[in-house]
PDB file of C-alpha atoms in Angstrom:
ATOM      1  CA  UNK A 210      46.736 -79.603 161.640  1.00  0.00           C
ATOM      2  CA  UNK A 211      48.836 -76.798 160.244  1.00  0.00           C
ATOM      3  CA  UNK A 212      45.433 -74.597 160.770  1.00  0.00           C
ATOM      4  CA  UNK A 213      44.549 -75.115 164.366  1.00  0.00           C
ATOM      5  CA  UNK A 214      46.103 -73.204 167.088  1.00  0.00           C
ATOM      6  CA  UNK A 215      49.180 -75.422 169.050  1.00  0.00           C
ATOM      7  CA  UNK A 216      46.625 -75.749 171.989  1.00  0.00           C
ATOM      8  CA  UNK A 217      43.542 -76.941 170.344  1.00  0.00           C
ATOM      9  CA  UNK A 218      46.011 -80.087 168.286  1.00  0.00           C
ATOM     10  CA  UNK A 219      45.090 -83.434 169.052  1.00  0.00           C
ATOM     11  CA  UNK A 220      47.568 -86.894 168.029  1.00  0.00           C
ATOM     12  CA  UNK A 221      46.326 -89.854 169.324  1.00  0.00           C
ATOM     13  CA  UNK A 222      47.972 -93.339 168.870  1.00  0.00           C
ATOM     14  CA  UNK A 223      46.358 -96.589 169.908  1.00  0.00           C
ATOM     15  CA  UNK A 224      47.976 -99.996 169.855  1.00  0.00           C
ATOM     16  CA  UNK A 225      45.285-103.444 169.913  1.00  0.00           C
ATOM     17  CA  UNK A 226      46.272-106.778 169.846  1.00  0.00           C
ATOM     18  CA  UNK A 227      44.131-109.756 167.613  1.00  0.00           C
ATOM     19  CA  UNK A 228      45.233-112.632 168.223  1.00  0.00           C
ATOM     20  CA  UNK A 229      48.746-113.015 165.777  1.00  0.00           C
ATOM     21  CA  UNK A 230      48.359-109.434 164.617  1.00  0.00           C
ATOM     22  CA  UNK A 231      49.099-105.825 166.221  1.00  0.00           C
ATOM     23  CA  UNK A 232      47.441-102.702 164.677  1.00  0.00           C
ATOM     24  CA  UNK A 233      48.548 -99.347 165.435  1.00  0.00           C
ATOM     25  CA  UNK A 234      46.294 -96.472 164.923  1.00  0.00           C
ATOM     26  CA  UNK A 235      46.797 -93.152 164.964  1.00  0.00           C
ATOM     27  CA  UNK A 236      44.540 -90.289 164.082  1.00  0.00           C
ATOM     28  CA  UNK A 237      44.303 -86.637 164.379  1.00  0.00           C
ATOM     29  CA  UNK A 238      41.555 -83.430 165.026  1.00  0.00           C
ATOM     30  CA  UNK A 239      42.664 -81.978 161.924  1.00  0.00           C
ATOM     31  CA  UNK A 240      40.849 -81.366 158.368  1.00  0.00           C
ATOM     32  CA  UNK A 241      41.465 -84.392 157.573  1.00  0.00           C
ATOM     33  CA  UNK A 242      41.756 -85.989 153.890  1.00  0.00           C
ATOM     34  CA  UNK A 243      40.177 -83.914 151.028  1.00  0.00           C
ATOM     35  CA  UNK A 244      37.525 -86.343 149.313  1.00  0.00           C
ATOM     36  CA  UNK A 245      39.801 -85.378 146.037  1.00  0.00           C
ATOM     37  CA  UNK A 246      42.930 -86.776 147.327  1.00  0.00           C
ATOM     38  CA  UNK A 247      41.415 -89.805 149.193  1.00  0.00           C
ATOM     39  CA  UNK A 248      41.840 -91.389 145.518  1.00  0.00           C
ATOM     40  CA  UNK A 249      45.349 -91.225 144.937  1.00  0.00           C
ATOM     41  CA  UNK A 250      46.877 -90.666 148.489  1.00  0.00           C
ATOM     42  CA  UNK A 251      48.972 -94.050 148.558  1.00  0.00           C
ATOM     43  CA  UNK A 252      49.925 -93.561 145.298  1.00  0.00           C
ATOM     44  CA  UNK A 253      53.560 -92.300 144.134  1.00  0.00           C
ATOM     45  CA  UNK A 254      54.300 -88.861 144.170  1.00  0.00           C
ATOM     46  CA  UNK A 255      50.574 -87.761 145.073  1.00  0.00           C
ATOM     47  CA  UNK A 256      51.196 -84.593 147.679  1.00  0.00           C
ATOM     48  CA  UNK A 257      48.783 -81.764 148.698  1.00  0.00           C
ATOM     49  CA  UNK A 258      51.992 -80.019 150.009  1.00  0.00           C
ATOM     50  CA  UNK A 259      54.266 -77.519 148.114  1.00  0.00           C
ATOM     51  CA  UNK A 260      57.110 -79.240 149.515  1.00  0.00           C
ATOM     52  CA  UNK A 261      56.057 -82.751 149.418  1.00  0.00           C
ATOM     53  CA  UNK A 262      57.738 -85.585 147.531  1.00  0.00           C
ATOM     54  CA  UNK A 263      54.892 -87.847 147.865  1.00  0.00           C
ATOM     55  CA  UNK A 264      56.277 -90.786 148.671  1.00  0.00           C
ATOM     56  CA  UNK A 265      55.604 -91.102 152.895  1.00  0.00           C
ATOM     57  CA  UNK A 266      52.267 -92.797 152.611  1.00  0.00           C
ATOM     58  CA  UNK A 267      53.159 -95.263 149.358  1.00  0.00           C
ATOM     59  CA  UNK A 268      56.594 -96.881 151.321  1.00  0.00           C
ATOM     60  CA  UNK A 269      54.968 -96.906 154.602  1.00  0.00           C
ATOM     61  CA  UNK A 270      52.382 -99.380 152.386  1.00  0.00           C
ATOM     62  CA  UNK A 271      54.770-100.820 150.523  1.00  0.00           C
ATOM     63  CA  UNK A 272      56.567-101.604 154.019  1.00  0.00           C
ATOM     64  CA  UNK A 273      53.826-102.451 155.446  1.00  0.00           C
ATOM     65  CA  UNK A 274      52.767-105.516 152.647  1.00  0.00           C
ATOM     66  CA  UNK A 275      56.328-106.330 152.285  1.00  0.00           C
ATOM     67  CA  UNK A 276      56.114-107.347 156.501  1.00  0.00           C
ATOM     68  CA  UNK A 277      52.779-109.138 155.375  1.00  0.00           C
ATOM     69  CA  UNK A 278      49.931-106.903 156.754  1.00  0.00           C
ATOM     70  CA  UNK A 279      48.305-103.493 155.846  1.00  0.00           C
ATOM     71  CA  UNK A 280      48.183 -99.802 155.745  1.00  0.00           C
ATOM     72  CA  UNK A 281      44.846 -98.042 155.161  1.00  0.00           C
ATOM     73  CA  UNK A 282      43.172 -94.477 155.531  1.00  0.00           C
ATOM     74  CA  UNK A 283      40.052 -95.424 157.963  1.00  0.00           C
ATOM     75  CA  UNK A 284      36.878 -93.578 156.657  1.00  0.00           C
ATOM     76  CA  UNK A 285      35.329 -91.448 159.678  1.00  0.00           C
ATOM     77  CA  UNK A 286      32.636 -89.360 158.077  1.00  0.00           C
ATOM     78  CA  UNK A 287      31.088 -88.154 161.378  1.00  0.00           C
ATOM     79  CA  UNK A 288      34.742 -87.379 162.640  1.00  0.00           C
ATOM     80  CA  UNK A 289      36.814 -84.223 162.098  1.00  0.00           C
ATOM     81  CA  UNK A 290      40.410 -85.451 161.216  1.00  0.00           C
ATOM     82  CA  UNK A 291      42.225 -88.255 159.305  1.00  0.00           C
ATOM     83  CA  UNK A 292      43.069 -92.179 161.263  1.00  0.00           C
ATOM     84  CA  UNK A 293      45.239 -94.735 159.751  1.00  0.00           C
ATOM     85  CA  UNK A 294      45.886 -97.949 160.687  1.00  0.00           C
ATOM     86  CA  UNK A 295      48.912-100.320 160.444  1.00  0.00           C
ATOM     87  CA  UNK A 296      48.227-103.644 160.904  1.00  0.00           C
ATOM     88  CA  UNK A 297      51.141-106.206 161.172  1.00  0.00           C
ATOM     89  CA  UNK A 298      51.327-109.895 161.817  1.00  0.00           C
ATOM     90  CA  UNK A 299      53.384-110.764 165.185  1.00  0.00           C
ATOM     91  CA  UNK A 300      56.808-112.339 165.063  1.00  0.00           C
ATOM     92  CA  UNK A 301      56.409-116.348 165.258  1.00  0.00           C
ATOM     93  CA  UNK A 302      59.021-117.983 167.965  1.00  0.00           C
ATOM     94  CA  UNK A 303      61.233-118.888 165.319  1.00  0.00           C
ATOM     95  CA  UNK A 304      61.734-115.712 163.365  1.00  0.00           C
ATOM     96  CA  UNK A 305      64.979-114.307 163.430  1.00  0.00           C
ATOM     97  CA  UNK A 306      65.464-110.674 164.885  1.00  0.00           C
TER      98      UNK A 306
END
């Protein structure tokens, strides 16, 4: 969103619950995801910045499946921006904190 004047940025995050799972979305009004980089974006070391490591998107997956649920890029063609959602199961009663 690096492009868009402060005033015109937009960050929303949404929380739903389904039953035994939570999913967090959050998208944004920017450029979204280049159709080159949709490819490889969760995987290791893949950056579009000239700073970047590249590794953000592939722990926050590899946390994500290690808790048991999901990370994915949501496809929006008719929408300006990128949206992810995390989707994790809820805690059962007897899980330890």
């Amino acid at each position: 969103m690096e492009a868009l004047h402060p005033a015109e940025r937009r960050l929303e995050i949404a929380q739903t619950r389904t039953g035994d799972w939570v999913q967090l979305r959050v998208q944004d009004n920017g450029p979204g995801i280049a159709p080159e980089v949709r490819d490889r974006l969760f995987t290791p070391f893949a950056t579009t910045r000239s700073q970047g490591l590249g590794l953000g998107l592939t722990l926050s997956e590899s946390l994500a499946e290690s808790l048991g649920g999901h990370l994915r890029l949501i496809e929006r063609p008719a929408l300006r921006g990128a949206c992810f959602e995390l989707t994790l199961p809820l805690p059962t009663e007897h899980a330890q904190p």
